[in-house]
Amino acid sequence: MSSTYSSILILCLGSVLAGCAIEPRRNYTPQPNDATLHLRSTGMPMSASFSISSATTACEGFEFAGSVRDGGEGVLLPWIAALSNKLSGVPTVQEAAVPADAPVQVKGFSFWQDQYSSGSCGPVAKRFTPTADGVYLVDF
């Protein structure tokens, strides 16, 4: 392989990866009167990830808030759901404090891969203005 070809390949790969930047982990210090988000995944025993943004521009400034997992109680046999939840180590709900009376964006997304299938869902984003001391349920 020539060095020119290698340089072009590396440059192209770098350009592709630059568009796949990983969101920074959310590091928000809760304030008095903040609203609370309860982040959950429902319907299927798989993980979903959430990101939160307080940016004024739509779909920008997201920070990774965490992942949650549907426990599978309504879909799987009880003993399988219990074992799966114990082995996964992913919580079934996460809480996140967000500033009140200012627009906030929440984004949910999921991807999976096992020996039988792979796929993704989302991202799905929603923007709203929470009220002081409000509690909001965010289901993916």
Coordinates of N, CA and C in Angstrom, one line a residue:
M1 N 0.9 -1.2 0.0 CA 0.0 0.0 0.0 C 0.9 1.2 0.0
S2 N 0.7 2.2 -0.9 CA 1.5 3.4 -1.0 C 1.2 4.3 0.2
S3 N 2.2 5.2 0.5 CA 2.0 6.1 1.6 C 1.0 7.1 1.3
T4 N 0.8 7.5 0.0 CA -0.3 8.4 -0.4 C -1.6 7.8 -0.1
Y5 N -1.8 6.6 -0.5 CA -3.1 5.9 -0.2 C -3.4 5.8 1.2
S6 N -2.3 5.4 2.0 CA -2.5 5.3 3.5 C -2.9 6.7 4.1
S7 N -2.3 7.8 3.6 CA -2.6 9.1 4.1 C -4.0 9.5 3.8
I8 N -4.5 9.2 2.6 CA -5.9 9.5 2.3 C -6.8 8.7 3.1
L9 N -6.5 7.4 3.3 CA -7.4 6.5 4.1 C -7.5 7.0 5.5
I10 N -6.4 7.4 6.1 CA -6.3 8.0 7.5 C -7.1 9.3 7.6
L11 N -6.9 10.1 6.6 CA -7.6 11.4 6.5 C -9.2 11.2 6.4
C12 N -9.6 10.3 5.6 CA -11.0 10.0 5.5 C -11.6 9.4 6.7
L13 N -10.8 8.4 7.3 CA -11.3 7.8 8.6 C -11.4 8.9 9.7
G14 N -10.4 9.8 9.8 CA -10.5 10.8 10.8 C -11.7 11.7 10.6
S15 N -12.0 12.0 9.3 CA -13.2 12.9 9.0 C -14.5 12.2 9.5
V16 N -14.6 10.9 9.2 CA -15.8 10.1 9.6 C -15.9 10.1 11.1
L17 N -14.8 9.8 11.8 CA -14.9 9.7 13.3 C -15.1 11.0 13.9
A18 N -14.7 12.1 13.3 CA -15.0 13.5 13.9 C -16.5 13.7 14.0
G19 N -17.2 13.2 13.1 CA -18.7 13.3 13.1 C -19.4 12.5 14.2
C20 N -18.6 11.5 14.8 CA -19.1 10.6 15.8 C -18.6 10.9 17.2
A21 N -18.4 12.2 17.4 CA -17.9 12.6 18.7 C -18.8 12.1 19.9
I22 N -18.1 11.6 20.9 CA -18.8 11.1 22.1 C -19.3 12.3 22.9
E23 N -20.5 12.3 23.4 CA -21.0 13.3 24.2 C -20.3 13.3 25.6
P24 N -20.0 14.5 26.2 CA -19.4 14.5 27.5 C -20.4 14.0 28.5
R25 N -19.9 13.4 29.6 CA -20.8 13.0 30.7 C -21.3 14.3 31.4
R26 N -22.6 14.2 31.8 CA -23.2 15.4 32.4 C -22.7 15.6 33.8
N27 N -22.3 16.8 34.1 CA -21.8 17.2 35.4 C -22.5 18.4 35.9
Y28 N -23.7 18.2 36.3 CA -24.6 19.3 36.7 C -24.7 19.3 38.2
T29 N -24.6 20.5 38.8 CA -24.8 20.6 40.3 C -26.2 21.1 40.5
P30 N -27.0 20.2 41.2 CA -28.4 20.6 41.4 C -28.5 21.9 42.2
Q31 N -29.6 22.7 41.9 CA -29.8 24.0 42.5 C -31.2 23.9 43.2
P32 N -31.5 24.8 44.2 CA -32.8 24.8 44.8 C -33.9 25.1 43.7
N33 N -35.0 24.4 43.8 CA -36.1 24.6 42.9 C -35.9 23.9 41.6
D34 N -34.9 23.2 41.4 CA -34.7 22.4 40.1 C -35.9 21.5 39.9
A35 N -36.1 21.2 38.6 CA -37.1 20.1 38.3 C -36.3 18.8 38.3
T36 N -37.0 17.7 38.4 CA -36.5 16.4 38.5 C -37.0 15.6 37.3
L37 N -36.1 14.9 36.6 CA -36.5 14.0 35.5 C -36.3 12.6 36.0
H38 N -37.3 11.7 35.8 CA -37.1 10.3 36.0 C -37.0 9.6 34.6
L39 N -35.8 9.1 34.3 CA -35.5 8.6 33.0 C -35.7 7.1 33.1
R40 N -36.6 6.5 32.2 CA -36.9 5.1 32.2 C -37.0 4.6 30.7
S41 N -36.8 3.3 30.6 CA -37.0 2.5 29.4 C -38.2 1.6 29.6
T42 N -39.2 1.6 28.7 CA -40.3 0.7 28.9 C -40.6 -0.1 27.7
G43 N -41.2 -1.3 27.9 CA -41.8 -2.1 26.8 C -40.9 -3.3 26.4
M44 N -39.6 -3.2 26.5 CA -38.8 -4.3 26.2 C -37.6 -4.3 27.1
P45 N -37.1 -5.5 27.5 CA -36.0 -5.6 28.4 C -34.7 -5.3 27.7
M46 N -34.4 -4.0 27.4 CA -33.2 -3.6 26.8 C -32.8 -2.2 27.3
S47 N -31.6 -1.9 27.2 CA -31.1 -0.6 27.7 C -31.4 0.6 26.7
A48 N -31.6 1.7 27.3 CA -31.8 3.0 26.6 C -30.9 4.0 27.3
S49 N -30.3 4.9 26.5 CA -29.4 5.9 27.0 C -30.1 7.3 26.8
F50 N -29.8 8.2 27.7 CA -30.3 9.5 27.7 C -29.3 10.6 27.8
S51 N -29.5 11.7 27.1 CA -28.7 12.8 27.1 C -29.6 14.1 27.3
I52 N -29.0 15.1 28.0 CA -29.7 16.3 28.3 C -29.0 17.5 27.9
S53 N -29.7 18.5 27.4 CA -29.1 19.8 27.0 C -29.9 21.0 27.4
S54 N -29.2 22.0 27.8 CA -29.9 23.3 28.2 C -29.5 24.3 27.1
A55 N -28.9 23.9 26.0 CA -28.6 24.8 24.9 C -29.8 25.4 24.3
T56 N -29.7 26.7 23.9 CA -30.9 27.3 23.2 C -31.1 26.9 21.8
T57 N -30.1 26.3 21.2 CA -30.2 25.8 19.8 C -30.7 24.3 19.9
A58 N -31.7 24.0 19.1 CA -32.2 22.6 19.1 C -31.1 21.6 18.7
C59 N -31.1 20.5 19.4 CA -30.3 19.4 19.1 C -28.8 19.7 19.2
E60 N -28.4 20.6 20.1 CA -27.0 20.9 20.4 C -26.7 20.9 21.8
G61 N -25.5 20.7 22.2 CA -25.1 20.8 23.6 C -25.5 19.6 24.5
F62 N -25.7 18.5 23.9 CA -26.1 17.3 24.7 C -25.0 16.8 25.6
E63 N -25.3 16.4 26.8 CA -24.4 15.7 27.7 C -25.0 14.4 28.1
F64 N -24.2 13.3 28.1 CA -24.7 12.0 28.5 C -25.1 12.0 29.9
A65 N -26.4 11.6 30.2 CA -27.0 11.6 31.5 C -27.0 10.1 32.1
G66 N -26.9 9.1 31.3 CA -26.9 7.8 31.8 C -27.7 6.8 31.0
S67 N -27.7 5.5 31.4 CA -28.4 4.5 30.7 C -29.3 3.8 31.7
V68 N -30.5 3.3 31.3 CA -31.4 2.6 32.1 C -31.9 1.4 31.3
R69 N -32.6 0.5 32.0 CA -33.0 -0.7 31.4 C -34.4 -1.1 31.9
D70 N -35.3 -1.5 30.9 CA -36.6 -2.0 31.3 C -36.3 -3.3 32.0
G71 N -36.9 -3.6 33.2 CA -36.7 -4.8 33.9 C -37.3 -6.0 33.2
G72 N -38.2 -5.9 32.3 CA -38.7 -7.0 31.6 C -39.8 -7.8 32.3
E73 N -40.3 -7.3 33.4 CA -41.2 -8.0 34.2 C -42.5 -8.3 33.5
G74 N -42.9 -7.4 32.6 CA -44.2 -7.7 31.8 C -44.0 -8.5 30.6
V75 N -42.8 -8.9 30.2 CA -42.5 -9.6 29.0 C -41.9 -11.0 29.3
L76 N -41.0 -11.0 30.3 CA -40.3 -12.2 30.6 C -40.9 -13.0 31.7
L77 N -40.6 -14.3 31.9 CA -41.0 -15.0 33.1 C -40.3 -14.3 34.3
P78 N -41.0 -14.3 35.4 CA -40.4 -13.6 36.6 C -39.0 -13.9 37.0
W79 N -38.7 -15.2 37.0 CA -37.4 -15.6 37.4 C -36.3 -15.2 36.3
I80 N -36.7 -15.2 35.1 CA -35.8 -14.8 34.0 C -35.5 -13.3 34.1
A81 N -36.6 -12.5 34.4 CA -36.5 -11.0 34.5 C -35.6 -10.7 35.7
A82 N -35.8 -11.4 36.9 CA -35.0 -11.2 38.1 C -33.5 -11.5 37.8
L83 N -33.2 -12.6 37.2 CA -31.9 -12.9 36.9 C -31.2 -12.0 35.9
S84 N -31.9 -11.6 34.9 CA -31.5 -10.7 33.9 C -31.1 -9.3 34.5
N85 N -32.0 -8.8 35.4 CA -31.8 -7.6 36.0 C -30.6 -7.6 37.0
K86 N -30.4 -8.7 37.6 CA -29.3 -8.9 38.5 C -27.9 -8.9 37.7
L87 N -27.9 -9.6 36.6 CA -26.7 -9.7 35.8 C -26.4 -8.5 35.0
S88 N -27.4 -7.7 34.6 CA -27.1 -6.5 33.7 C -26.4 -5.4 34.4
G89 N -26.7 -5.1 35.7 CA -26.1 -4.0 36.4 C -26.5 -2.7 36.0
V90 N -27.5 -2.6 35.1 CA -28.0 -1.3 34.6 C -29.3 -1.0 35.4
P91 N -29.4 0.2 35.9 CA -30.5 0.6 36.7 C -31.8 0.7 35.9
T92 N -33.0 0.5 36.5 CA -34.2 0.6 35.8 C -34.7 2.1 35.8
V93 N -34.2 3.0 36.6 CA -34.5 4.4 36.5 C -33.3 5.2 36.9
Q94 N -33.2 6.4 36.3 CA -32.2 7.3 36.7 C -32.9 8.6 37.0
E95 N -32.4 9.4 37.9 CA -32.9 10.7 38.2 C -31.9 11.8 37.7
A96 N -32.4 12.9 37.1 CA -31.6 14.0 36.7 C -32.2 15.3 37.1
A97 N -31.5 16.2 37.7 CA -32.0 17.5 38.0 C -31.7 18.4 36.9
V98 N -32.7 19.3 36.5 CA -32.5 20.2 35.4 C -33.0 21.6 35.9
P99 N -32.5 22.6 35.3 CA -32.9 24.0 35.7 C -34.4 24.2 35.4
A100 N -35.1 24.9 36.3 CA -36.5 25.1 36.1 C -36.6 26.4 35.4
D101 N -37.8 26.6 34.7 CA -38.2 27.8 34.0 C -37.2 28.2 32.9
A102 N -36.5 27.2 32.3 CA -35.7 27.4 31.2 C -35.8 26.2 30.3
P103 N -35.8 26.3 29.0 CA -35.9 25.2 28.1 C -34.8 24.1 28.3
V104 N -35.2 22.9 28.2 CA -34.3 21.8 28.3 C -34.7 20.8 27.2
Q105 N -33.7 20.1 26.7 CA -33.9 19.1 25.7 C -33.4 17.7 26.3
V106 N -34.2 16.7 26.0 CA -33.9 15.4 26.5 C -33.9 14.5 25.2
K107 N -32.8 13.7 25.1 CA -32.7 12.8 24.0 C -32.6 11.4 24.5
G108 N -33.3 10.4 23.9 CA -33.2 9.0 24.2 C -32.8 8.2 22.9
F109 N -32.1 7.2 23.1 CA -31.6 6.4 22.0 C -31.2 5.0 22.6
S110 N -31.3 4.0 21.7 CA -30.9 2.6 22.1 C -30.3 1.9 20.9
F111 N -29.4 1.0 21.2 CA -28.9 0.1 20.2 C -28.6 -1.2 20.8
W112 N -28.6 -2.2 20.1 CA -28.4 -3.6 20.6 C -27.7 -4.4 19.5
Q113 N -27.0 -5.5 20.1 CA -26.4 -6.4 19.2 C -26.3 -7.7 20.0
D114 N -26.8 -8.8 19.5 CA -26.6 -10.1 20.1 C -26.3 -11.1 19.0
Q115 N -26.3 -12.4 19.3 CA -26.0 -13.4 18.3 C -27.1 -13.5 17.2
Y116 N -28.3 -13.0 17.5 CA -29.4 -13.1 16.5 C -29.7 -11.9 15.7
S117 N -29.4 -10.7 16.3 CA -29.8 -9.5 15.6 C -29.0 -8.3 16.1
S118 N -29.2 -7.2 15.4 CA -28.6 -5.9 15.9 C -29.5 -4.8 15.3
G119 N -29.5 -3.7 16.0 CA -30.3 -2.6 15.5 C -30.2 -1.4 16.4
S120 N -30.9 -0.4 16.1 CA -30.9 0.8 16.9 C -32.3 1.5 16.8
C121 N -32.6 2.4 17.7 CA -33.8 3.1 17.8 C -33.5 4.5 18.3
G122 N -33.9 5.5 17.6 CA -33.7 6.9 18.0 C -32.4 7.4 17.2
P123 N -32.0 8.5 17.6 CA -32.4 9.3 18.8 C -33.7 10.0 18.6
V124 N -34.4 10.1 19.7 CA -35.7 10.8 19.8 C -35.5 12.0 20.8
A125 N -35.7 13.2 20.4 CA -35.5 14.3 21.3 C -36.8 15.1 21.5
K126 N -36.9 15.7 22.7 CA -38.0 16.5 23.0 C -37.5 17.7 23.8
R127 N -38.1 18.8 23.5 CA -37.7 20.1 24.2 C -38.9 20.6 25.0
F128 N -38.8 21.0 26.2 CA -39.8 21.5 27.0 C -39.3 22.4 28.1
T129 N -40.1 23.1 28.8 CA -39.7 24.0 29.9 C -40.3 23.5 31.2
P130 N -39.4 22.9 32.0 CA -39.9 22.4 33.3 C -40.2 23.5 34.3
T131 N -41.1 23.3 35.2 CA -41.4 24.2 36.2 C -40.6 24.0 37.5
A132 N -40.5 24.9 38.4 CA -39.8 24.8 39.6 C -40.4 23.6 40.4
D133 N -39.5 22.8 41.0 CA -39.9 21.6 41.8 C -40.7 20.6 41.0
G134 N -40.9 20.8 39.7 CA -41.6 19.8 38.9 C -40.9 18.5 38.8
V135 N -41.7 17.4 38.7 CA -41.2 16.1 38.5 C -41.8 15.5 37.2
Y136 N -40.9 15.1 36.3 CA -41.3 14.6 35.0 C -40.8 13.2 34.7
L137 N -41.7 12.4 34.2 CA -41.3 11.0 33.8 C -41.0 11.0 32.3
V138 N -39.8 10.6 32.0 CA -39.3 10.5 30.6 C -39.2 9.0 30.2
D139 N -40.1 8.5 29.4 CA -40.1 7.1 29.0 C -39.5 7.0 27.6
F140 N -38.6 6.0 27.4 CA -38.2 5.7 26.0 C -38.7 4.4 25.7

